[in-house]
PDB file of C-alpha atoms in Angstrom:
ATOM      1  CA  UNK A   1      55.186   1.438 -33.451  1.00  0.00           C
ATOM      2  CA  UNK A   2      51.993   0.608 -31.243  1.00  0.00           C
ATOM      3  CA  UNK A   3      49.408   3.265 -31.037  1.00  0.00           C
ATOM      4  CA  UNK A   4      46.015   3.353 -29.799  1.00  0.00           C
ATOM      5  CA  UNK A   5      43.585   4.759 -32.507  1.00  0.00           C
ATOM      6  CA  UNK A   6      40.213   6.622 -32.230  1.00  0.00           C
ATOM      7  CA  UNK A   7      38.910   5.616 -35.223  1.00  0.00           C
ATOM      8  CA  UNK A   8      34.942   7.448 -33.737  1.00  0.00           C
ATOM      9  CA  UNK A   9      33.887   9.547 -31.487  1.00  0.00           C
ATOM     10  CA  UNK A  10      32.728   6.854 -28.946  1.00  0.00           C
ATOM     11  CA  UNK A  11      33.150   5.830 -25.329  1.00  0.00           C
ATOM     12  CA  UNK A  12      36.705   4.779 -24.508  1.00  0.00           C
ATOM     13  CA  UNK A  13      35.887   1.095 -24.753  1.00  0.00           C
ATOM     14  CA  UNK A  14      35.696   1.431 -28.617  1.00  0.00           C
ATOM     15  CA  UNK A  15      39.337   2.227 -28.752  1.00  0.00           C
ATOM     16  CA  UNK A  16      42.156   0.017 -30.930  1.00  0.00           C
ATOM     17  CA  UNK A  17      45.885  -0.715 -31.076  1.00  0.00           C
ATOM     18  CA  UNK A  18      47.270  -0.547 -34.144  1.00  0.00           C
ATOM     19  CA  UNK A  19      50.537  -1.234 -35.661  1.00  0.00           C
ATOM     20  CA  UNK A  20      51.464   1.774 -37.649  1.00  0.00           C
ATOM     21  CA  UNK A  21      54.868   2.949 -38.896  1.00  0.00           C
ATOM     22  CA  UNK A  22      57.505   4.369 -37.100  1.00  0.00           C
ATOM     23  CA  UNK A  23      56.968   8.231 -37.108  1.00  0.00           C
ATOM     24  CA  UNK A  24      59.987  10.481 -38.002  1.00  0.00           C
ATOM     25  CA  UNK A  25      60.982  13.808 -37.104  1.00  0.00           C
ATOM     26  CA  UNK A  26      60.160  16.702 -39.540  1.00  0.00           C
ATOM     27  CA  UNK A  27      62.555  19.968 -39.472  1.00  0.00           C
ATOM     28  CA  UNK A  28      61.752  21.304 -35.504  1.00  0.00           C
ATOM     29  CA  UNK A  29      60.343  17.759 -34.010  1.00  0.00           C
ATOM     30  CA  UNK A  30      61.803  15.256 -31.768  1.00  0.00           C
ATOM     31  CA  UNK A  31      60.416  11.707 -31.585  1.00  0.00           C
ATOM     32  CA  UNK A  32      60.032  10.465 -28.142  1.00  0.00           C
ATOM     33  CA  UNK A  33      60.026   6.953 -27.149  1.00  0.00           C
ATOM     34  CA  UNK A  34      57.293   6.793 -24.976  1.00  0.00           C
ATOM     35  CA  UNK A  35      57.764   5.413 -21.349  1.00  0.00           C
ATOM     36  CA  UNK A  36      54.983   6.548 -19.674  1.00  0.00           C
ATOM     37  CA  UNK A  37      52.121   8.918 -20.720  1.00  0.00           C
ATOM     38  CA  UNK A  38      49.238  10.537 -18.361  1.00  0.00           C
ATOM     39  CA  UNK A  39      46.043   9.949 -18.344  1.00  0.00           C
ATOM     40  CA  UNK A  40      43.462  12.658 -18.153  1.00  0.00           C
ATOM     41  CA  UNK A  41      39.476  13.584 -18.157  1.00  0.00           C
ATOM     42  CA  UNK A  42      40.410  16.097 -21.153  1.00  0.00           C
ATOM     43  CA  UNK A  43      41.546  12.744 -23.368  1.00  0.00           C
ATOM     44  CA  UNK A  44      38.213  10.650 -22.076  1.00  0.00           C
ATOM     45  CA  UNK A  45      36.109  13.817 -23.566  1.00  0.00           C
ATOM     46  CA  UNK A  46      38.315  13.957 -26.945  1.00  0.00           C
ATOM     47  CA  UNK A  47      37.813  10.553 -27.719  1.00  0.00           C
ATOM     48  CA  UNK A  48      34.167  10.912 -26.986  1.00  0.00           C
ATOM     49  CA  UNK A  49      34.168  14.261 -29.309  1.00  0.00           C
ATOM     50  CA  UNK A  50      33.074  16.341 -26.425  1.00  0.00           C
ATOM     51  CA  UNK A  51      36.144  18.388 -25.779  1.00  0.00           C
ATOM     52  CA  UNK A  52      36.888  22.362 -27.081  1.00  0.00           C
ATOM     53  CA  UNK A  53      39.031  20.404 -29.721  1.00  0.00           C
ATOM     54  CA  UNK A  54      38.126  18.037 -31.878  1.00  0.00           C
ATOM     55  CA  UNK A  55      41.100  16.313 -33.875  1.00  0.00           C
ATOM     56  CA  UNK A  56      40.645  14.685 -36.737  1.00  0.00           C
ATOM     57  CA  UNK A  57      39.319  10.855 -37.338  1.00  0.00           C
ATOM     58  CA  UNK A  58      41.491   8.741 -36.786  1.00  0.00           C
ATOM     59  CA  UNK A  59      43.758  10.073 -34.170  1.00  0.00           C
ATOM     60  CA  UNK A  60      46.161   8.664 -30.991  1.00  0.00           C
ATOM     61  CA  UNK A  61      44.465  10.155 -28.146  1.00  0.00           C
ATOM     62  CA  UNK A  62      46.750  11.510 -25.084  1.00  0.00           C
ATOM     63  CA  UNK A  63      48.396  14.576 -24.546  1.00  0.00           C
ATOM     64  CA  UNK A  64      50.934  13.667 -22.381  1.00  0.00           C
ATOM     65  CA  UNK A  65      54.082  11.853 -21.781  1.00  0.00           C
ATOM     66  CA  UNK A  66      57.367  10.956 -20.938  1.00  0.00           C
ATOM     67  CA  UNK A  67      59.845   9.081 -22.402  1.00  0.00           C
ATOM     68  CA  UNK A  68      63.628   9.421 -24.049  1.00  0.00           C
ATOM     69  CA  UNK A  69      64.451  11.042 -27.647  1.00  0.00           C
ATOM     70  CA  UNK A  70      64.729   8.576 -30.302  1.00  0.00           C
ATOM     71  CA  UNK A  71      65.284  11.074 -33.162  1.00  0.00           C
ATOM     72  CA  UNK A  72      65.744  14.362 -33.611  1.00  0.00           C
ATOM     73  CA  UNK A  73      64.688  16.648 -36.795  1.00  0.00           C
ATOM     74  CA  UNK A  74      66.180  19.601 -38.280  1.00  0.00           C
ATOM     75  CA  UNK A  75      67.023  22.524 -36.897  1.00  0.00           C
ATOM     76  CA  UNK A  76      66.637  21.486 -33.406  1.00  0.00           C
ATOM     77  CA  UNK A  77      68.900  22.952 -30.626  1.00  0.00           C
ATOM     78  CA  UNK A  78      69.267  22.023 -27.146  1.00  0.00           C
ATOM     79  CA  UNK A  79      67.723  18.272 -27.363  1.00  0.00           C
ATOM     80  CA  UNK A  80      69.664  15.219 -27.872  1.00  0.00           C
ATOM     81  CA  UNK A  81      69.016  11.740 -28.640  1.00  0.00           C
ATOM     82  CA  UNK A  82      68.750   9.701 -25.358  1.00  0.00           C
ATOM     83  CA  UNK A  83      67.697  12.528 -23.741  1.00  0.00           C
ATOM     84  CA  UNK A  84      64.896  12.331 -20.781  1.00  0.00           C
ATOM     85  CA  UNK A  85      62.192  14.850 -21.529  1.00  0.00           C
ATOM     86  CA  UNK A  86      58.648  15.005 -20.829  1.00  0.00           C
ATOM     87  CA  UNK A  87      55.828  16.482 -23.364  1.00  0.00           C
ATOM     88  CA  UNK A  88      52.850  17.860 -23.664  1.00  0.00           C
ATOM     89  CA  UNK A  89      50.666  17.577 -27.288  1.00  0.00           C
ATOM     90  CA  UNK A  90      47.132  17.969 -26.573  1.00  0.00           C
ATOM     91  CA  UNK A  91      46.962  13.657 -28.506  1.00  0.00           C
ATOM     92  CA  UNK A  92      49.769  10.952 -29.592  1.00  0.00           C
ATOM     93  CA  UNK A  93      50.609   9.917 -26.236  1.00  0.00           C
ATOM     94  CA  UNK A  94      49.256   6.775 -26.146  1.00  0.00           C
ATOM     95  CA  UNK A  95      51.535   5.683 -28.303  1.00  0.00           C
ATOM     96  CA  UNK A  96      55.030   3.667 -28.256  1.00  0.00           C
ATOM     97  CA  UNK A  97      56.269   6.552 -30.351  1.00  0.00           C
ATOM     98  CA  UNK A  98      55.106  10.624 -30.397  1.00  0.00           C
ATOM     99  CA  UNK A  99      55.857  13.256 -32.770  1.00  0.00           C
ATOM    100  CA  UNK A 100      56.306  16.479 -31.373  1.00  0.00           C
ATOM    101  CA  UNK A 101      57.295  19.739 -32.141  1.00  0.00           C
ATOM    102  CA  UNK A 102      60.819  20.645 -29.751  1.00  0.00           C
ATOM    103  CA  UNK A 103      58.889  23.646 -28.330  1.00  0.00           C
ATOM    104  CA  UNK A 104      56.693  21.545 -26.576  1.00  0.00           C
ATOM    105  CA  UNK A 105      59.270  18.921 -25.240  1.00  0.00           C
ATOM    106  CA  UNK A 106      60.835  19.711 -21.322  1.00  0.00           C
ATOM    107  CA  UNK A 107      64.076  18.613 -20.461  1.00  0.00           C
ATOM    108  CA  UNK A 108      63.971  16.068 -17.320  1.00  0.00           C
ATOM    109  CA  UNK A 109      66.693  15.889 -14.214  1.00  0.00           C
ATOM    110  CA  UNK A 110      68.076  12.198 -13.665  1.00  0.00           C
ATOM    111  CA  UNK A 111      65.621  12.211 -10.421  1.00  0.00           C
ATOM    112  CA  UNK A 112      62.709  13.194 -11.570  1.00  0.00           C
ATOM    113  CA  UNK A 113      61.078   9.280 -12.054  1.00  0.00           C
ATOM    114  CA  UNK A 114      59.318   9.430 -15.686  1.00  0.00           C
ATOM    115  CA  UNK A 115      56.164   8.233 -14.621  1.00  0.00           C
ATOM    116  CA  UNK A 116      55.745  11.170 -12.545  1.00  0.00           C
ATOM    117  CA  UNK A 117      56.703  13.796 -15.126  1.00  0.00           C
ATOM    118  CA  UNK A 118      54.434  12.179 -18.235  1.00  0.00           C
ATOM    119  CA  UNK A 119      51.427  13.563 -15.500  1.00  0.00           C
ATOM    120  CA  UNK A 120      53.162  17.256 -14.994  1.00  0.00           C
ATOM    121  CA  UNK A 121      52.904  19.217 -18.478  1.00  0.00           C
ATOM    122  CA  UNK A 122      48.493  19.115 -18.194  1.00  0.00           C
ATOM    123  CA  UNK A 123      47.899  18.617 -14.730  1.00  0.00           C
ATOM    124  CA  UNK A 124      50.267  20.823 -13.065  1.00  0.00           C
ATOM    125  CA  UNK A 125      50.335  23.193 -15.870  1.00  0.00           C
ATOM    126  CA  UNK A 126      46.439  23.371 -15.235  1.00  0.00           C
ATOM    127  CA  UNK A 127      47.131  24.343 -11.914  1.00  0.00           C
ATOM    128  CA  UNK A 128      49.796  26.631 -12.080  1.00  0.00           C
ATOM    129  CA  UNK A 129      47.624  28.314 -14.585  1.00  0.00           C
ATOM    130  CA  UNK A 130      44.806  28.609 -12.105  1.00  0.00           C
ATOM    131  CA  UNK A 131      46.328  30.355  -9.601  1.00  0.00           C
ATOM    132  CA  UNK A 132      49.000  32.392 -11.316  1.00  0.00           C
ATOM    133  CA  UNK A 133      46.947  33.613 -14.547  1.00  0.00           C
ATOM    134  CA  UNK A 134      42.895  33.186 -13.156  1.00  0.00           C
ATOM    135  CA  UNK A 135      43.724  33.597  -9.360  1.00  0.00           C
ATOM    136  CA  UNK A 136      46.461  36.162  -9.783  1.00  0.00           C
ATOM    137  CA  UNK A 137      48.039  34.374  -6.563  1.00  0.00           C
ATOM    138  CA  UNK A 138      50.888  36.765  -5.174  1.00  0.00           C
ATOM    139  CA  UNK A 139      53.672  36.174  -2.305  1.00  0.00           C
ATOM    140  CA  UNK A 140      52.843  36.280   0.757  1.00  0.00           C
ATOM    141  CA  UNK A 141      48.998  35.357   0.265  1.00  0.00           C
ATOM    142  CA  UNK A 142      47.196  32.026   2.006  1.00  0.00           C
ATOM    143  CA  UNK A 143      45.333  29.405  -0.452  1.00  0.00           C
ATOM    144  CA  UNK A 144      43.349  26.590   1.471  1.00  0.00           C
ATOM    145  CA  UNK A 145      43.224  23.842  -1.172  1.00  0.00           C
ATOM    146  CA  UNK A 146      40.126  22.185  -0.076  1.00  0.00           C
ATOM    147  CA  UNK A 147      40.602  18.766  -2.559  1.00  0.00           C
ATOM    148  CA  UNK A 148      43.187  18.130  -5.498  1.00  0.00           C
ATOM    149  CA  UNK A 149      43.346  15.276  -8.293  1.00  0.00           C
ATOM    150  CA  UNK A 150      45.518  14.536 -10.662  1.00  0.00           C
ATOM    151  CA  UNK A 151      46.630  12.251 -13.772  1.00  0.00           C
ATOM    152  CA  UNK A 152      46.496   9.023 -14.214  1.00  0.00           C
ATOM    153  CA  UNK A 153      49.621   7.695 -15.061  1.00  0.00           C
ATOM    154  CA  UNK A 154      50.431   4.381 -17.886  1.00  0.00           C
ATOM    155  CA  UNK A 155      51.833   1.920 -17.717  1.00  0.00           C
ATOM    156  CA  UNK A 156      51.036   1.862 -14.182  1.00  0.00           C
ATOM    157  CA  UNK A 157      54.220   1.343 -11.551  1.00  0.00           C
TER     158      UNK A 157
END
C-alpha cells in the first residue's frame, strides 16, 4: 500500500509517501480501501506535534475516510467485504489502506457519494457535539449559525 508518513514533527511540506506493506485485520478490525479521506486543521496540528495527541514517530496522518472493506478480522459482525463504510481514527487515512477497529467504521447508503462521507465522522461529529453535548440544543429552540467550514476532502472530485 501507499501511505503518507510523518516521519517529524514538521510543517506539512516535510511529509513522504511510502510504500509499506499491506496492513491486515487483527481479531475486531476491518481494512478499508481507501477512496477518499478528509482533510482537517486537527491533522495539520498532529503532524506539526501541536495537537492534544501526539502519536508516535512515524505515523500516517488523517483521521478520516471513506472507502470499501477489503478484509475483515475476527470476530467481526455486521461488516462485510465490499462493503461502503466511512471511518473515523484520529491518523491512517492518508493512506491507500487503513486499519481500523469495526467500532469505529459506519455503514454507508448506496447514495451517500464517498467523498462526502470520508468529511462526516470529524467534522460533523464536531458539530453535532457542539450543540447537542456543549450547547445542550433542544426542540423547538432557534440557532443563527453566523459562518460554518468544513473538511477538505482527497482526492479532490
Amino acid at each position: 500500500m501507499r501511505a503518507v508518513i510523518c516521519q517529524n514533527f514538521d510543517q506539512p511540506e516535510t511529509l513522504t509517501v511510502q510504500t509499506l506493506p499491506d496492513p491486515q485485520p487483527g481479531p475486531g478490525e476491518v481494512v478499508i480501501a481507501v477512496e477518499a479521506a478528509g482533510v482537517n486543521y486537527p491533522d495539520a496540528l498532529m503532524v506539526m506535534g501541536q495537537y492534544q495527541v501526539r502519536p508516535p514517530l512515524p505515523f500516517t496522518p488523517g483521521a478520516e475516510a471513506a472507502g470499501r472493506i477489503s478484509a475483515v478480522g475476527e470476530g467481526v459482525t455486521g461488516l462485510q467485504v465490499g462493503q461502503r463504510v466511512a471511518a473515523f481514527t484520529g491518523t491512517g487515512a492518508f493512506a491507500s489502506h487503513l486499519k481500523a477497529d469495526a467500532r469505529a467504521v459506519l455503514p454507508l447508503p448506496d447514495a451517500l457519494p464517498l467523498d462526502v462521507a470520508a468529511t462526516l465522522p470529524l467534522a460533523y461529529g464536531t458539530s453535532l457535539h457542539a450543540l447537542i453535548q456543549r450547547g445542550a440544543l433542544q426542540a423547538g429552540e432557534t440557532l443563527l449559525v453566523l459562518g460554518a467550514a468544513g473538511a477538505w476532502v482527497w482526492p479532490p472530485s
